[in-house]
Amino acid sequence: MRDLKQLVKAYDVRGVVPDQWDENLSRAFGAAFVQVTGASAIVVGHDMRPSSPSLSRAFADGAAGYGADVVLIGLCSTDQLYYASGSLDLPGAMFTASHNPAEYNGIKLCRAGAAPVGQDTGLSEIRELVESWTADDDTVTVPARDVAPGALSEQDTLRGYADHLLGLVDLTAIRPLKVAVDAGNGMGGHTVPTVFDGLPIDLVPMYFELDGTFPNHEANPLDPKNLVDLQAKVREVGADLGLAFDGDADRCFVVDERGEPVSPSAITALVAAREIARARAAGEAEPTIIHNLITSWTVPEVVQELGGKPVRTRVGHSFIKQEMAVTDAVFGGEHSAHYYFRDFWRADTGMLA
């Protein structure tokens, strides 16, 4: 029998397809998600992995079978799914295995308003429910519910997502920039052109073709070897900076004009400085900034110097979002290049806003 405790992690579902999970199990996760959250409607999106369309559709069918209407937004980045959850005020499911190899897939779940779903906020209940429906031979039988099935519909959220991101910053003072972007054949190739459209940016695209087999390199910018192509391109074209995204484009690594990687802790401190200034100008006396346990001590030092309040938290997006909600933090950053904005439903976004 499949060990769902290995498949269901602390704050997402992730494993090898079809060895650890498949469409039948995904359908059960959809039904369980609706039962645990009590949702009458949800939104579902997926990345470019070969298994993502069928897994996400099976999940949607399971959710609809338990009475929930399902809004399908198709190909999207993880933060685009969070945008849809926030703007539509619906629980959401994103099918992606982030930076993992092609044979993996997974689900990131959230409640309405992009509120995180982790082990302590519903994910363990979902796992236990699916386990109760799974037989020793790994067949999954989802009990029928005496409800009218939900309706499936499609909606394009990319333009709305881009407009929301652009609305978070003052673009009047932006100067022309040459920016090299390595999407790693992941969802950055889908979102970056629309987000950058109309800005004074000379975009130098790298590996924008959506391909979940990752033919050029792993979409994991945390590994230095996956930044080599971007570093070379920045030096070759004289770019002002380079950006590298992971597979679902909710992490963004920065390379400076010399082709040298910039620590995510340094980026956290820089963005925190801007967010503190904005919040103080709006009347907040001591804006809170979240950083995780393994970011540089530079981050809390900068935050304190600028009149903010630094708060440390555990590693992991669900823990950081939860702490941001408790403290009403304006911004949060991780060593892994996840960045969180209060004005983006406290959800992680690779787009540095």
Tab-separated table of C-alpha atoms in Angstrom:
chain	number	residue	atom	x	y	z
A	1	MET	CA	0.000	0.000	0.000
A	2	ARG	CA	1.222	3.498	-0.827
A	3	ASP	CA	2.551	5.397	2.162
A	4	LEU	CA	0.694	8.714	2.025
A	5	LYS	CA	2.835	10.024	4.883
A	6	GLN	CA	5.724	9.998	2.408
A	7	LEU	CA	3.630	11.724	-0.237
A	8	VAL	CA	2.028	14.390	1.948
A	9	LYS	CA	4.757	16.695	3.255
A	10	ALA	CA	4.624	19.435	5.879
A	11	TYR	CA	2.949	21.933	3.567
A	12	ASP	CA	2.279	20.260	0.227
A	13	VAL	CA	1.779	16.999	-1.633
A	14	ARG	CA	4.781	15.843	-3.655
A	15	GLY	CA	5.962	12.558	-5.167
A	16	VAL	CA	6.872	10.550	-8.249
A	17	VAL	CA	4.181	9.942	-10.880
A	18	PRO	CA	2.823	7.270	-11.286
A	19	ASP	CA	4.797	5.291	-8.682
A	20	GLN	CA	3.637	7.282	-5.662
A	21	TRP	CA	0.439	8.823	-6.999
A	22	ASP	CA	-1.734	9.081	-10.081
A	23	GLU	CA	-5.060	10.442	-11.374
A	24	ASN	CA	-7.153	8.175	-9.127
A	25	LEU	CA	-5.383	9.425	-6.026
A	26	SER	CA	-5.577	13.005	-7.296
A	27	ARG	CA	-9.346	12.644	-7.703
A	28	ALA	CA	-9.538	11.530	-4.070
A	29	PHE	CA	-7.456	14.523	-2.955
A	30	GLY	CA	-9.920	16.810	-4.757
A	31	ALA	CA	-12.896	15.293	-2.957
A	32	ALA	CA	-11.100	15.333	0.401
A	33	PHE	CA	-10.061	18.966	-0.082
A	34	VAL	CA	-13.680	19.988	-0.563
A	35	GLN	CA	-14.867	17.950	2.421
A	36	VAL	CA	-12.198	19.306	4.786
A	37	THR	CA	-12.513	22.956	3.695
A	38	GLY	CA	-16.285	22.919	3.190
A	39	ALA	CA	-15.731	24.856	-0.035
A	40	SER	CA	-18.624	25.451	-2.409
A	41	ALA	CA	-16.204	26.553	-5.135
A	42	ILE	CA	-12.438	26.281	-5.733
A	43	VAL	CA	-9.840	27.400	-8.284
A	44	VAL	CA	-7.317	24.996	-9.854
A	45	GLY	CA	-4.167	25.692	-11.889
A	46	HIS	CA	-1.164	23.720	-13.104
A	47	ASP	CA	2.396	24.039	-14.379
A	48	MET	CA	4.000	22.716	-17.577
A	49	ARG	CA	4.921	19.194	-16.384
A	50	PRO	CA	3.624	16.428	-18.678
A	51	SER	CA	1.516	14.936	-15.885
A	52	SER	CA	0.020	18.227	-14.670
A	53	PRO	CA	-3.011	18.600	-16.991
A	54	SER	CA	-4.401	15.124	-16.249
A	55	LEU	CA	-3.676	15.250	-12.522
A	56	SER	CA	-5.246	18.684	-12.112
A	57	ARG	CA	-8.318	17.687	-14.122
A	58	ALA	CA	-8.762	14.547	-11.986
A	59	PHE	CA	-8.549	16.702	-8.851
A	60	ALA	CA	-11.157	19.063	-10.319
A	61	ASP	CA	-13.443	16.129	-11.114
A	62	GLY	CA	-13.127	14.859	-7.550
A	63	ALA	CA	-13.931	18.291	-6.157
A	64	ALA	CA	-16.924	18.693	-8.491
A	65	GLY	CA	-18.164	15.266	-7.496
A	66	TYR	CA	-18.329	16.507	-3.922
A	67	GLY	CA	-20.444	19.486	-4.932
A	68	ALA	CA	-17.909	22.252	-5.511
A	69	ASP	CA	-17.845	24.449	-8.593
A	70	VAL	CA	-14.335	24.515	-10.073
A	71	VAL	CA	-12.673	27.433	-11.864
A	72	LEU	CA	-9.887	26.080	-14.081
A	73	ILE	CA	-7.192	28.669	-14.831
A	74	GLY	CA	-4.919	26.288	-16.757
A	75	LEU	CA	-1.216	26.989	-17.111
A	76	CYS	CA	-0.019	29.314	-14.378
A	77	SER	CA	2.750	30.022	-11.911
A	78	THR	CA	2.147	29.244	-8.250
A	79	ASP	CA	1.833	32.905	-7.333
A	80	GLN	CA	-0.650	33.335	-10.199
A	81	LEU	CA	-2.767	30.640	-8.532
A	82	TYR	CA	-2.462	32.535	-5.247
A	83	TYR	CA	-3.577	35.697	-7.057
A	84	ALA	CA	-6.634	33.838	-8.344
A	85	SER	CA	-7.386	32.521	-4.847
A	86	GLY	CA	-7.121	36.032	-3.440
A	87	SER	CA	-8.983	37.924	-6.139
A	88	LEU	CA	-11.773	35.340	-6.452
A	89	ASP	CA	-11.815	34.643	-2.692
A	90	LEU	CA	-11.719	30.890	-3.296
A	91	PRO	CA	-9.657	27.994	-1.963
A	92	GLY	CA	-7.106	26.870	-4.522
A	93	ALA	CA	-4.958	23.991	-5.721
A	94	MET	CA	-1.754	24.393	-7.723
A	95	PHE	CA	-0.302	21.345	-9.457
A	96	THR	CA	3.477	21.567	-9.496
A	97	ALA	CA	6.566	19.931	-8.078
A	98	SER	CA	8.393	23.268	-8.060
A	99	HIS	CA	12.127	22.659	-8.621
A	100	ASN	CA	11.996	18.840	-8.490
A	101	PRO	CA	12.895	16.659	-11.515
A	102	ALA	CA	10.409	15.920	-14.292
A	103	GLU	CA	9.103	12.626	-12.884
A	104	TYR	CA	7.750	14.417	-9.802
A	105	ASN	CA	4.511	16.302	-9.370
A	106	GLY	CA	2.618	17.722	-6.439
A	107	ILE	CA	-0.142	19.961	-5.109
A	108	LYS	CA	0.113	23.224	-3.190
A	109	LEU	CA	-3.191	23.948	-1.451
A	110	CYS	CA	-4.626	27.109	0.040
A	111	ARG	CA	-7.863	28.362	1.515
A	112	ALA	CA	-9.687	31.457	0.245
A	113	GLY	CA	-7.492	34.525	0.150
A	114	ALA	CA	-4.397	32.334	-0.419
A	115	ALA	CA	-4.303	31.333	3.264
A	116	PRO	CA	-1.896	28.387	3.593
A	117	VAL	CA	-2.918	24.766	4.056
A	118	GLY	CA	-0.260	22.766	5.921
A	119	GLN	CA	-0.115	19.843	8.307
A	120	ASP	CA	-1.573	21.937	11.122
A	121	THR	CA	-4.161	23.715	8.976
A	122	GLY	CA	-5.971	20.914	7.164
A	123	LEU	CA	-3.405	18.893	5.217
A	124	SER	CA	-3.175	16.073	7.771
A	125	GLU	CA	-6.998	15.767	7.780
A	126	ILE	CA	-6.987	15.569	3.982
A	127	ARG	CA	-4.342	12.833	4.086
A	128	GLU	CA	-6.226	10.828	6.711
A	129	LEU	CA	-9.431	11.041	4.694
A	130	VAL	CA	-7.716	9.839	1.509
A	131	GLU	CA	-6.048	7.034	3.503
A	132	SER	CA	-9.459	5.882	4.716
A	133	TRP	CA	-10.575	5.566	1.080
A	134	THR	CA	-7.462	3.610	-0.033
A	135	ALA	CA	-7.404	-0.194	0.034
A	136	ASP	CA	-4.381	-2.419	0.596
A	137	ASP	CA	-4.042	-2.962	-3.157
A	138	ASP	CA	-3.848	0.839	-3.636
A	139	THR	CA	-7.279	1.107	-5.241
A	140	VAL	CA	-9.062	4.276	-4.148
A	141	THR	CA	-12.810	4.374	-3.703
A	142	VAL	CA	-14.242	7.811	-3.007
A	143	PRO	CA	-17.636	7.468	-1.302
A	144	ALA	CA	-20.474	9.071	-3.237
A	145	ARG	CA	-22.105	12.130	-1.713
A	146	ASP	CA	-25.770	12.955	-2.074
A	147	VAL	CA	-25.110	16.368	-3.630
A	148	ALA	CA	-25.510	17.902	-7.043
A	149	PRO	CA	-22.150	17.862	-8.846
A	150	GLY	CA	-20.363	21.165	-9.193
A	151	ALA	CA	-19.816	22.920	-12.513
A	152	LEU	CA	-16.440	23.322	-14.211
A	153	SER	CA	-15.560	26.609	-15.918
A	154	GLU	CA	-12.436	28.198	-17.355
A	155	GLN	CA	-10.972	31.634	-16.640
A	156	ASP	CA	-7.837	33.457	-17.810
A	157	THR	CA	-6.139	35.231	-14.884
A	158	LEU	CA	-2.717	36.108	-16.351
A	159	ARG	CA	-3.454	39.739	-17.246
A	160	GLY	CA	-5.176	40.398	-13.926
A	161	TYR	CA	-2.242	38.836	-12.085
A	162	ALA	CA	0.256	41.037	-13.936
A	163	ASP	CA	-1.789	44.189	-13.330
A	164	HIS	CA	-2.055	43.402	-9.620
A	165	LEU	CA	1.712	42.936	-9.327
A	166	LEU	CA	2.427	46.164	-11.187
A	167	GLY	CA	-0.007	47.969	-8.896
A	168	LEU	CA	2.128	47.117	-5.870
A	169	VAL	CA	4.974	49.415	-6.889
A	170	ASP	CA	5.483	52.992	-8.052
A	171	LEU	CA	6.622	52.654	-11.647
A	172	THR	CA	6.958	56.358	-12.385
A	173	ALA	CA	10.660	56.472	-11.519
A	174	ILE	CA	11.692	53.209	-13.190
A	175	ARG	CA	14.691	53.618	-15.508
A	176	PRO	CA	15.389	51.610	-18.656
A	177	LEU	CA	17.031	48.285	-17.844
A	178	LYS	CA	18.405	45.339	-19.762
A	179	VAL	CA	17.324	42.211	-17.872
A	180	ALA	CA	18.328	38.650	-18.700
A	181	VAL	CA	15.783	36.109	-17.445
A	182	ASP	CA	16.357	32.358	-17.209
A	183	ALA	CA	12.978	30.654	-16.864
A	184	GLY	CA	14.509	27.173	-16.895
A	185	ASN	CA	11.690	26.023	-19.233
A	186	GLY	CA	9.329	26.624	-16.316
A	187	MET	CA	6.397	28.910	-15.689
A	188	GLY	CA	8.482	32.084	-15.698
A	189	GLY	CA	8.360	31.738	-19.478
A	190	HIS	CA	4.584	32.084	-19.192
A	191	THR	CA	4.344	34.971	-16.722
A	192	VAL	CA	7.392	37.182	-17.337
A	193	PRO	CA	6.438	38.452	-20.834
A	194	THR	CA	3.045	39.656	-19.594
A	195	VAL	CA	4.355	41.167	-16.345
A	196	PHE	CA	7.169	43.011	-18.152
A	197	ASP	CA	4.966	44.126	-21.050
A	198	GLY	CA	4.941	47.915	-21.360
A	199	LEU	CA	7.832	48.482	-18.959
A	200	PRO	CA	11.083	50.127	-20.134
A	201	ILE	CA	12.851	46.762	-19.970
A	202	ASP	CA	14.999	45.221	-22.682
A	203	LEU	CA	14.182	41.594	-21.944
A	204	VAL	CA	16.759	38.932	-22.825
A	205	PRO	CA	14.807	35.636	-22.542
A	206	MET	CA	16.466	32.306	-21.809
A	207	TYR	CA	14.674	28.948	-21.930
A	208	PHE	CA	11.184	30.457	-22.050
A	209	GLU	CA	9.781	27.436	-23.919
A	210	LEU	CA	7.492	25.570	-21.510
A	211	ASP	CA	8.928	22.083	-21.174
A	212	GLY	CA	8.430	20.000	-18.053
A	213	THR	CA	11.251	17.644	-19.049
A	214	PHE	CA	13.733	20.500	-18.387
A	215	PRO	CA	15.996	19.938	-21.413
A	216	ASN	CA	18.516	22.666	-20.563
A	217	HIS	CA	19.014	22.435	-16.807
A	218	GLU	CA	16.997	21.765	-13.666
A	219	ALA	CA	14.684	24.624	-12.766
A	220	ASN	CA	16.338	24.923	-9.366
A	221	PRO	CA	18.273	28.183	-9.037
A	222	LEU	CA	19.265	27.290	-5.475
A	223	ASP	CA	21.917	25.019	-7.046
A	224	PRO	CA	24.788	27.213	-8.343
A	225	LYS	CA	25.309	25.057	-11.441
A	226	ASN	CA	21.868	26.111	-12.689
A	227	LEU	CA	22.895	29.781	-12.658
A	228	VAL	CA	25.932	29.332	-14.926
A	229	ASP	CA	24.077	30.003	-18.201
A	230	LEU	CA	22.432	33.129	-16.801
A	231	GLN	CA	25.714	34.459	-15.433
A	232	ALA	CA	27.350	34.007	-18.826
A	233	LYS	CA	24.425	35.694	-20.615
A	234	VAL	CA	24.487	38.724	-18.289
A	235	ARG	CA	28.184	39.237	-19.035
A	236	GLU	CA	27.726	38.558	-22.761
A	237	VAL	CA	24.954	41.116	-23.359
A	238	GLY	CA	25.933	43.645	-20.681
A	239	ALA	CA	22.681	43.228	-18.772
A	240	ASP	CA	21.931	45.348	-15.723
A	241	LEU	CA	20.822	42.236	-13.870
A	242	GLY	CA	19.733	38.653	-14.324
A	243	LEU	CA	16.771	36.780	-12.862
A	244	ALA	CA	16.470	32.999	-12.511
A	245	PHE	CA	13.147	31.332	-11.694
A	246	ASP	CA	12.346	27.876	-10.400
A	247	GLY	CA	9.872	25.558	-12.140
A	248	ASP	CA	6.671	27.108	-10.770
A	249	ALA	CA	8.153	30.636	-10.761
A	250	ASP	CA	7.524	31.411	-7.103
A	251	ARG	CA	11.260	31.758	-6.395
A	252	CYS	CA	13.521	34.318	-8.020
A	253	PHE	CA	17.324	34.436	-7.750
A	254	VAL	CA	19.152	37.606	-8.731
A	255	VAL	CA	22.472	37.958	-10.563
A	256	ASP	CA	24.128	41.392	-10.598
A	257	GLU	CA	25.626	43.255	-13.566
A	258	ARG	CA	28.952	41.430	-13.099
A	259	GLY	CA	27.225	38.076	-13.331
A	260	GLU	CA	27.643	37.418	-9.617
A	261	PRO	CA	24.799	35.870	-7.565
A	262	VAL	CA	23.167	38.164	-5.005
A	263	SER	CA	22.271	36.537	-1.703
A	264	PRO	CA	18.505	36.205	-1.114
A	265	SER	CA	19.212	37.634	2.344
A	266	ALA	CA	20.536	40.793	0.673
A	267	ILE	CA	17.440	40.947	-1.540
A	268	THR	CA	15.248	40.486	1.543
A	269	ALA	CA	16.995	43.391	3.259
A	270	LEU	CA	16.704	45.637	0.174
A	271	VAL	CA	13.008	44.939	-0.392
A	272	ALA	CA	12.353	45.200	3.359
A	273	ALA	CA	13.868	48.693	3.338
A	274	ARG	CA	11.429	49.792	0.645
A	275	GLU	CA	8.425	48.182	2.333
A	276	ILE	CA	9.321	49.715	5.706
A	277	ALA	CA	9.573	53.150	4.096
A	278	ARG	CA	6.189	52.711	2.417
A	279	ALA	CA	4.527	51.526	5.602
A	280	ARG	CA	6.026	54.293	7.753
A	281	ALA	CA	4.929	56.888	5.212
A	282	ALA	CA	1.415	55.455	5.550
A	283	GLY	CA	1.522	55.907	9.332
A	284	GLU	CA	2.731	52.522	10.654
A	285	ALA	CA	5.059	53.184	13.560
A	286	GLU	CA	7.054	49.933	13.493
A	287	PRO	CA	6.331	47.762	10.422
A	288	THR	CA	7.011	44.058	10.921
A	289	ILE	CA	9.324	42.113	8.620
A	290	ILE	CA	9.461	38.303	8.702
A	291	HIS	CA	12.667	36.361	8.050
A	292	ASN	CA	13.349	32.678	8.553
A	293	LEU	CA	15.858	30.980	10.831
A	294	ILE	CA	18.669	30.726	8.304
A	295	THR	CA	18.679	34.141	6.657
A	296	SER	CA	21.672	36.367	7.328
A	297	TRP	CA	21.775	38.480	10.502
A	298	THR	CA	22.049	41.416	8.100
A	299	VAL	CA	18.273	41.241	7.634
A	300	PRO	CA	17.165	41.960	11.232
A	301	GLU	CA	19.967	44.501	11.625
A	302	VAL	CA	18.811	46.483	8.576
A	303	VAL	CA	15.168	46.212	9.630
A	304	GLN	CA	15.909	47.569	13.110
A	305	GLU	CA	18.073	50.399	11.766
A	306	LEU	CA	15.204	51.514	9.537
A	307	GLY	CA	12.598	51.483	12.287
A	308	GLY	CA	11.014	48.124	11.551
A	309	LYS	CA	10.453	45.093	13.748
A	310	PRO	CA	12.169	41.859	12.642
A	311	VAL	CA	10.476	38.557	13.520
A	312	ARG	CA	12.131	35.148	12.980
A	313	THR	CA	10.091	32.127	11.976
A	314	ARG	CA	10.478	28.516	10.852
A	315	VAL	CA	11.468	27.666	7.298
A	316	GLY	CA	8.513	26.964	4.999
A	317	HIS	CA	5.900	29.057	3.254
A	318	SER	CA	2.917	27.986	5.352
A	319	PHE	CA	4.711	28.880	8.591
A	320	ILE	CA	5.835	32.258	7.270
A	321	LYS	CA	2.366	33.156	5.940
A	322	GLN	CA	0.825	32.177	9.263
A	323	GLU	CA	3.273	34.391	11.179
A	324	MET	CA	2.677	37.243	8.765
A	325	ALA	CA	-1.043	37.006	9.429
A	326	VAL	CA	-0.533	36.996	13.211
A	327	THR	CA	1.879	39.953	13.169
A	328	ASP	CA	0.355	41.811	10.187
A	329	ALA	CA	3.853	41.905	8.681
A	330	VAL	CA	4.318	43.995	5.560
A	331	PHE	CA	6.944	41.712	4.000
A	332	GLY	CA	8.789	38.441	4.500
A	333	GLY	CA	11.799	36.812	2.875
A	334	GLU	CA	13.515	33.435	2.896
A	335	HIS	CA	17.045	32.226	2.143
A	336	SER	CA	15.509	30.139	-0.666
A	337	ALA	CA	14.383	33.287	-2.550
A	338	HIS	CA	10.713	33.105	-1.650
A	339	TYR	CA	9.323	36.600	-0.979
A	340	TYR	CA	6.002	37.429	0.680
A	341	PHE	CA	3.982	40.650	0.509
A	342	ARG	CA	1.072	41.693	2.682
A	343	ASP	CA	-0.515	43.340	-0.336
A	344	PHE	CA	-0.303	40.015	-2.197
A	345	TRP	CA	-2.408	38.122	0.354
A	346	ARG	CA	0.852	37.322	2.208
A	347	ALA	CA	1.536	34.785	-0.544
A	348	ASP	CA	4.974	33.957	-1.882
A	349	THR	CA	5.804	35.423	-5.253
A	350	GLY	CA	8.896	35.173	-7.392
A	351	MET	CA	8.153	38.549	-8.922
A	352	LEU	CA	9.824	40.687	-6.213
A	353	ALA	CA	6.928	43.158	-6.700
